[in-house]
């Protein structure tokens, strides 16, 4: 009987969690610095660069997770949790944006 690589190795999505936590931490740091510093132009520029870099990375990871969700039906519950963790940064970023907009800092 021939076995495939997906049957021999369990799917590990630790990288997705690390990416989500890392992006959350860096985004929260920029948000805090933006609220506390007087001159925020430098933080705004660095934050925009971070967003430009983080969006494709998160999109690639989401694509990978969705593909794995499709091809590994036995691991769907585990992968679903990883997808939710990765997507949880979207509402957090929306809340941060609304706070800055409400405080008229943008």
Short mmCIF file of N, CA and C in Angstrom, two decimals:
data_model
loop_
_atom_site.label_atom_id
_atom_site.label_comp_id
_atom_site.label_asym_id
_atom_site.label_seq_id
_atom_site.Cartn_x
_atom_site.Cartn_y
_atom_site.Cartn_z
N UNK A 1 0.83 -1.18 0.00
CA UNK A 1 0.00 0.00 0.00
C UNK A 1 0.88 1.24 0.00
N UNK A 2 0.57 2.12 -0.88
CA UNK A 2 1.35 3.35 -1.01
C UNK A 2 0.76 4.43 -0.11
N UNK A 3 1.63 5.09 0.66
CA UNK A 3 1.18 6.18 1.54
C UNK A 3 1.67 7.50 0.99
N UNK A 4 0.93 8.52 1.29
CA UNK A 4 1.32 9.85 0.85
C UNK A 4 1.95 10.59 2.01
N UNK A 5 2.58 11.69 1.70
CA UNK A 5 3.25 12.50 2.71
C UNK A 5 2.26 13.06 3.72
N UNK A 6 1.05 13.42 3.28
CA UNK A 6 0.07 13.98 4.20
C UNK A 6 -0.41 12.95 5.21
N UNK A 7 -0.35 11.67 4.88
CA UNK A 7 -0.76 10.65 5.82
C UNK A 7 0.36 10.34 6.82
N UNK A 8 1.59 10.50 6.43
CA UNK A 8 2.72 10.19 7.30
C UNK A 8 2.99 11.31 8.31
N UNK A 9 2.87 12.54 7.90
CA UNK A 9 3.19 13.67 8.76
C UNK A 9 1.92 14.38 9.17
N UNK A 10 1.76 14.63 10.47
CA UNK A 10 0.59 15.42 10.89
C UNK A 10 0.77 16.88 10.49
N UNK A 11 -0.34 17.53 10.24
CA UNK A 11 -0.29 18.94 9.85
C UNK A 11 0.00 19.80 11.06
N UNK A 12 1.00 20.64 10.96
CA UNK A 12 1.33 21.56 12.05
C UNK A 12 1.16 22.99 11.55
N UNK A 13 0.39 23.76 12.26
CA UNK A 13 0.14 25.14 11.86
C UNK A 13 0.61 26.11 12.93
N UNK A 14 1.68 25.76 13.60
CA UNK A 14 2.22 26.63 14.64
C UNK A 14 2.64 27.97 14.07
N UNK A 15 3.14 27.97 12.86
CA UNK A 15 3.57 29.20 12.22
C UNK A 15 2.43 30.20 12.08
N UNK A 16 1.22 29.71 11.82
CA UNK A 16 0.07 30.60 11.67
C UNK A 16 -0.22 31.32 12.98
N UNK A 17 -0.13 30.60 14.09
CA UNK A 17 -0.35 31.21 15.40
C UNK A 17 0.75 32.22 15.71
N UNK A 18 1.98 31.85 15.42
CA UNK A 18 3.10 32.76 15.66
C UNK A 18 2.97 34.03 14.83
N UNK A 19 2.56 33.89 13.59
CA UNK A 19 2.36 35.05 12.73
C UNK A 19 1.25 35.94 13.27
N UNK A 20 0.14 35.35 13.68
CA UNK A 20 -0.98 36.13 14.22
C UNK A 20 -0.59 36.86 15.50
N UNK A 21 0.07 36.17 16.41
CA UNK A 21 0.48 36.79 17.67
C UNK A 21 1.54 37.86 17.42
N UNK A 22 2.46 37.59 16.51
CA UNK A 22 3.49 38.58 16.18
C UNK A 22 2.90 39.84 15.57
N UNK A 23 1.98 39.68 14.63
CA UNK A 23 1.34 40.85 14.02
C UNK A 23 0.51 41.62 15.03
N UNK A 24 -0.18 40.90 15.92
CA UNK A 24 -0.95 41.56 16.96
C UNK A 24 -0.03 42.37 17.88
N UNK A 25 1.07 41.78 18.29
CA UNK A 25 2.01 42.45 19.20
C UNK A 25 2.61 43.69 18.56
N UNK A 26 3.08 43.56 17.34
CA UNK A 26 3.68 44.70 16.65
C UNK A 26 2.64 45.78 16.39
N UNK A 27 1.45 45.39 15.95
CA UNK A 27 0.38 46.36 15.72
C UNK A 27 -0.03 47.09 16.99
N UNK A 28 -0.11 46.37 18.10
CA UNK A 28 -0.45 46.99 19.38
C UNK A 28 0.65 47.94 19.83
N UNK A 29 1.90 47.57 19.59
CA UNK A 29 3.02 48.45 19.93
C UNK A 29 2.95 49.75 19.13
N UNK A 30 2.70 49.65 17.83
CA UNK A 30 2.56 50.86 17.01
C UNK A 30 1.37 51.70 17.46
N UNK A 31 0.26 51.06 17.79
CA UNK A 31 -0.93 51.76 18.27
C UNK A 31 -0.61 52.52 19.56
N UNK A 32 0.06 51.86 20.50
CA UNK A 32 0.41 52.49 21.77
C UNK A 32 1.38 53.66 21.56
N UNK A 33 2.37 53.46 20.72
CA UNK A 33 3.32 54.54 20.42
C UNK A 33 2.61 55.71 19.74
N UNK A 34 1.70 55.42 18.86
CA UNK A 34 0.97 56.47 18.16
C UNK A 34 0.13 57.30 19.12
N UNK A 35 -0.42 56.65 20.15
CA UNK A 35 -1.23 57.37 21.14
C UNK A 35 -0.38 58.18 22.11
N UNK A 36 0.84 57.72 22.41
CA UNK A 36 1.62 58.34 23.48
C UNK A 36 2.64 59.37 23.01
N UNK A 37 3.15 59.24 21.80
CA UNK A 37 4.20 60.16 21.35
C UNK A 37 3.61 61.45 20.79
N UNK A 38 4.38 62.50 20.87
CA UNK A 38 3.96 63.80 20.34
C UNK A 38 4.06 63.82 18.81
N UNK A 39 5.24 63.50 18.29
CA UNK A 39 5.44 63.50 16.84
C UNK A 39 5.19 62.09 16.32
N UNK A 40 4.05 61.89 15.68
CA UNK A 40 3.66 60.55 15.26
C UNK A 40 3.89 60.28 13.77
N UNK A 41 4.51 61.21 13.07
CA UNK A 41 4.68 61.01 11.62
C UNK A 41 5.59 59.82 11.33
N UNK A 42 6.65 59.66 12.11
CA UNK A 42 7.57 58.54 11.89
C UNK A 42 6.87 57.21 12.21
N UNK A 43 6.12 57.16 13.30
CA UNK A 43 5.38 55.95 13.67
C UNK A 43 4.34 55.62 12.60
N UNK A 44 3.69 56.64 12.06
CA UNK A 44 2.69 56.44 11.01
C UNK A 44 3.33 55.82 9.77
N UNK A 45 4.49 56.31 9.37
CA UNK A 45 5.18 55.78 8.19
C UNK A 45 5.62 54.34 8.42
N UNK A 46 6.22 54.07 9.58
CA UNK A 46 6.67 52.71 9.89
C UNK A 46 5.46 51.77 9.99
N UNK A 47 4.37 52.25 10.58
CA UNK A 47 3.15 51.45 10.68
C UNK A 47 2.58 51.10 9.31
N UNK A 48 2.62 52.06 8.39
CA UNK A 48 2.13 51.80 7.03
C UNK A 48 3.01 50.76 6.33
N UNK A 49 4.32 50.85 6.53
CA UNK A 49 5.23 49.85 5.95
C UNK A 49 4.93 48.48 6.55
N UNK A 50 4.68 48.44 7.86
CA UNK A 50 4.34 47.17 8.51
C UNK A 50 3.07 46.58 7.91
N UNK A 51 2.06 47.41 7.68
CA UNK A 51 0.81 46.92 7.10
C UNK A 51 1.05 46.39 5.69
N UNK A 52 1.86 47.09 4.91
CA UNK A 52 2.15 46.66 3.55
C UNK A 52 2.86 45.30 3.55
N UNK A 53 3.71 45.06 4.55
CA UNK A 53 4.40 43.78 4.64
C UNK A 53 3.53 42.68 5.27
N UNK A 54 2.71 43.05 6.24
CA UNK A 54 1.91 42.06 6.97
C UNK A 54 0.74 41.53 6.15
N UNK A 55 0.13 42.37 5.34
CA UNK A 55 -1.03 41.92 4.56
C UNK A 55 -0.71 40.74 3.63
N UNK A 56 0.35 40.82 2.82
CA UNK A 56 0.64 39.66 1.96
C UNK A 56 1.04 38.42 2.77
N UNK A 57 1.79 38.60 3.85
CA UNK A 57 2.18 37.45 4.67
C UNK A 57 0.95 36.75 5.25
N UNK A 58 0.03 37.53 5.79
CA UNK A 58 -1.18 36.95 6.35
C UNK A 58 -2.06 36.33 5.26
N UNK A 59 -2.10 36.95 4.09
CA UNK A 59 -2.88 36.39 2.98
C UNK A 59 -2.30 35.06 2.51
N UNK A 60 -0.99 34.97 2.45
CA UNK A 60 -0.35 33.71 2.06
C UNK A 60 -0.64 32.63 3.10
N UNK A 61 -0.54 32.99 4.38
CA UNK A 61 -0.80 32.01 5.43
C UNK A 61 -2.27 31.57 5.41
N UNK A 62 -3.18 32.51 5.19
CA UNK A 62 -4.59 32.16 5.11
C UNK A 62 -4.86 31.23 3.93
N UNK A 63 -4.24 31.51 2.81
CA UNK A 63 -4.38 30.64 1.63
C UNK A 63 -3.86 29.24 1.94
N UNK A 64 -2.73 29.17 2.61
CA UNK A 64 -2.16 27.87 2.99
C UNK A 64 -3.09 27.11 3.94
N UNK A 65 -3.64 27.82 4.91
CA UNK A 65 -4.56 27.17 5.85
C UNK A 65 -5.83 26.70 5.17
N UNK A 66 -6.37 27.52 4.27
CA UNK A 66 -7.58 27.12 3.55
C UNK A 66 -7.32 25.91 2.65
N UNK A 67 -6.16 25.88 2.01
CA UNK A 67 -5.79 24.73 1.18
C UNK A 67 -5.65 23.48 2.05
N UNK A 68 -4.99 23.63 3.19
CA UNK A 68 -4.82 22.50 4.10
C UNK A 68 -6.15 22.04 4.67
N UNK A 69 -7.04 22.99 4.93
CA UNK A 69 -8.38 22.66 5.41
C UNK A 69 -9.10 21.79 4.38
N UNK A 70 -8.89 22.08 3.12
CA UNK A 70 -9.54 21.34 2.04
C UNK A 70 -8.94 19.94 1.87
N UNK A 71 -7.61 19.83 1.89
CA UNK A 71 -6.98 18.54 1.58
C UNK A 71 -6.79 17.63 2.80
N UNK A 72 -6.95 18.16 4.01
CA UNK A 72 -6.78 17.34 5.21
C UNK A 72 -8.07 17.31 6.02
N UNK A 73 -9.04 16.57 5.59
CA UNK A 73 -10.33 16.57 6.29
C UNK A 73 -10.23 16.05 7.73
N UNK A 74 -9.26 15.21 8.03
CA UNK A 74 -9.13 14.68 9.38
C UNK A 74 -8.58 15.72 10.36
N UNK A 75 -8.04 16.83 9.87
CA UNK A 75 -7.46 17.88 10.72
C UNK A 75 -8.25 19.18 10.66
N UNK A 76 -9.46 19.14 10.14
CA UNK A 76 -10.23 20.36 9.91
C UNK A 76 -10.53 21.14 11.18
N UNK A 77 -10.84 20.47 12.26
CA UNK A 77 -11.14 21.18 13.51
C UNK A 77 -9.92 21.98 13.97
N UNK A 78 -8.75 21.37 13.92
CA UNK A 78 -7.50 22.03 14.31
C UNK A 78 -7.19 23.21 13.39
N UNK A 79 -7.33 23.00 12.09
CA UNK A 79 -7.03 24.05 11.12
C UNK A 79 -8.04 25.18 11.23
N UNK A 80 -9.30 24.87 11.52
CA UNK A 80 -10.33 25.90 11.69
C UNK A 80 -9.95 26.85 12.82
N UNK A 81 -9.45 26.31 13.91
CA UNK A 81 -9.02 27.15 15.04
C UNK A 81 -7.87 28.06 14.61
N UNK A 82 -6.94 27.54 13.84
CA UNK A 82 -5.81 28.35 13.35
C UNK A 82 -6.29 29.47 12.42
N UNK A 83 -7.28 29.19 11.60
CA UNK A 83 -7.84 30.21 10.71
C UNK A 83 -8.51 31.31 11.53
N UNK A 84 -9.25 30.93 12.56
CA UNK A 84 -9.91 31.91 13.42
C UNK A 84 -8.88 32.77 14.15
N UNK A 85 -7.82 32.15 14.63
CA UNK A 85 -6.76 32.91 15.31
C UNK A 85 -6.14 33.91 14.34
N UNK A 86 -5.85 33.47 13.12
CA UNK A 86 -5.24 34.36 12.13
C UNK A 86 -6.17 35.52 11.77
N UNK A 87 -7.47 35.22 11.60
CA UNK A 87 -8.42 36.26 11.21
C UNK A 87 -8.84 37.17 12.37
N UNK A 88 -8.50 36.81 13.58
CA UNK A 88 -8.88 37.64 14.73
C UNK A 88 -8.19 38.99 14.74
N UNK A 89 -7.12 39.14 14.00
CA UNK A 89 -6.44 40.44 13.93
C UNK A 89 -7.24 41.48 13.15
N UNK A 90 -8.12 41.04 12.28
CA UNK A 90 -8.90 41.98 11.46
C UNK A 90 -9.80 42.86 12.32
N UNK A 91 -10.65 42.31 13.21
CA UNK A 91 -11.47 43.20 14.03
C UNK A 91 -10.66 44.03 15.02
N UNK A 92 -9.54 43.50 15.47
CA UNK A 92 -8.68 44.27 16.38
C UNK A 92 -8.13 45.49 15.66
N UNK A 93 -7.67 45.32 14.43
CA UNK A 93 -7.16 46.45 13.66
C UNK A 93 -8.27 47.45 13.38
N UNK A 94 -9.48 46.96 13.13
CA UNK A 94 -10.62 47.84 12.91
C UNK A 94 -10.93 48.67 14.16
N UNK A 95 -10.86 48.06 15.33
CA UNK A 95 -11.08 48.78 16.59
C UNK A 95 -10.00 49.83 16.79
N UNK A 96 -8.74 49.47 16.55
CA UNK A 96 -7.65 50.44 16.68
C UNK A 96 -7.86 51.64 15.74
N UNK A 97 -8.25 51.34 14.51
CA UNK A 97 -8.49 52.41 13.54
C UNK A 97 -9.62 53.31 14.00
N UNK A 98 -10.71 52.74 14.49
CA UNK A 98 -11.84 53.55 14.96
C UNK A 98 -11.48 54.39 16.18
N UNK A 99 -10.64 53.87 17.07
CA UNK A 99 -10.20 54.66 18.23
C UNK A 99 -9.39 55.86 17.75
N UNK A 100 -8.47 55.63 16.83
CA UNK A 100 -7.67 56.75 16.31
C UNK A 100 -8.53 57.75 15.56
N UNK A 101 -9.52 57.27 14.85
CA UNK A 101 -10.43 58.15 14.12
C UNK A 101 -11.29 58.96 15.08
N UNK A 102 -11.78 58.32 16.15
CA UNK A 102 -12.60 59.00 17.14
C UNK A 102 -11.82 60.07 17.88
N UNK A 103 -10.56 59.76 18.18
CA UNK A 103 -9.70 60.75 18.85
C UNK A 103 -9.16 61.80 17.89
N UNK A 104 -9.53 61.69 16.64
CA UNK A 104 -9.11 62.61 15.56
C UNK A 104 -7.59 62.69 15.45
N UNK A 105 -6.95 61.55 15.55
CA UNK A 105 -5.50 61.48 15.37
C UNK A 105 -5.09 61.10 13.96
N UNK A 106 -6.06 60.72 13.16
CA UNK A 106 -5.77 60.39 11.75
C UNK A 106 -6.31 61.46 10.84
#
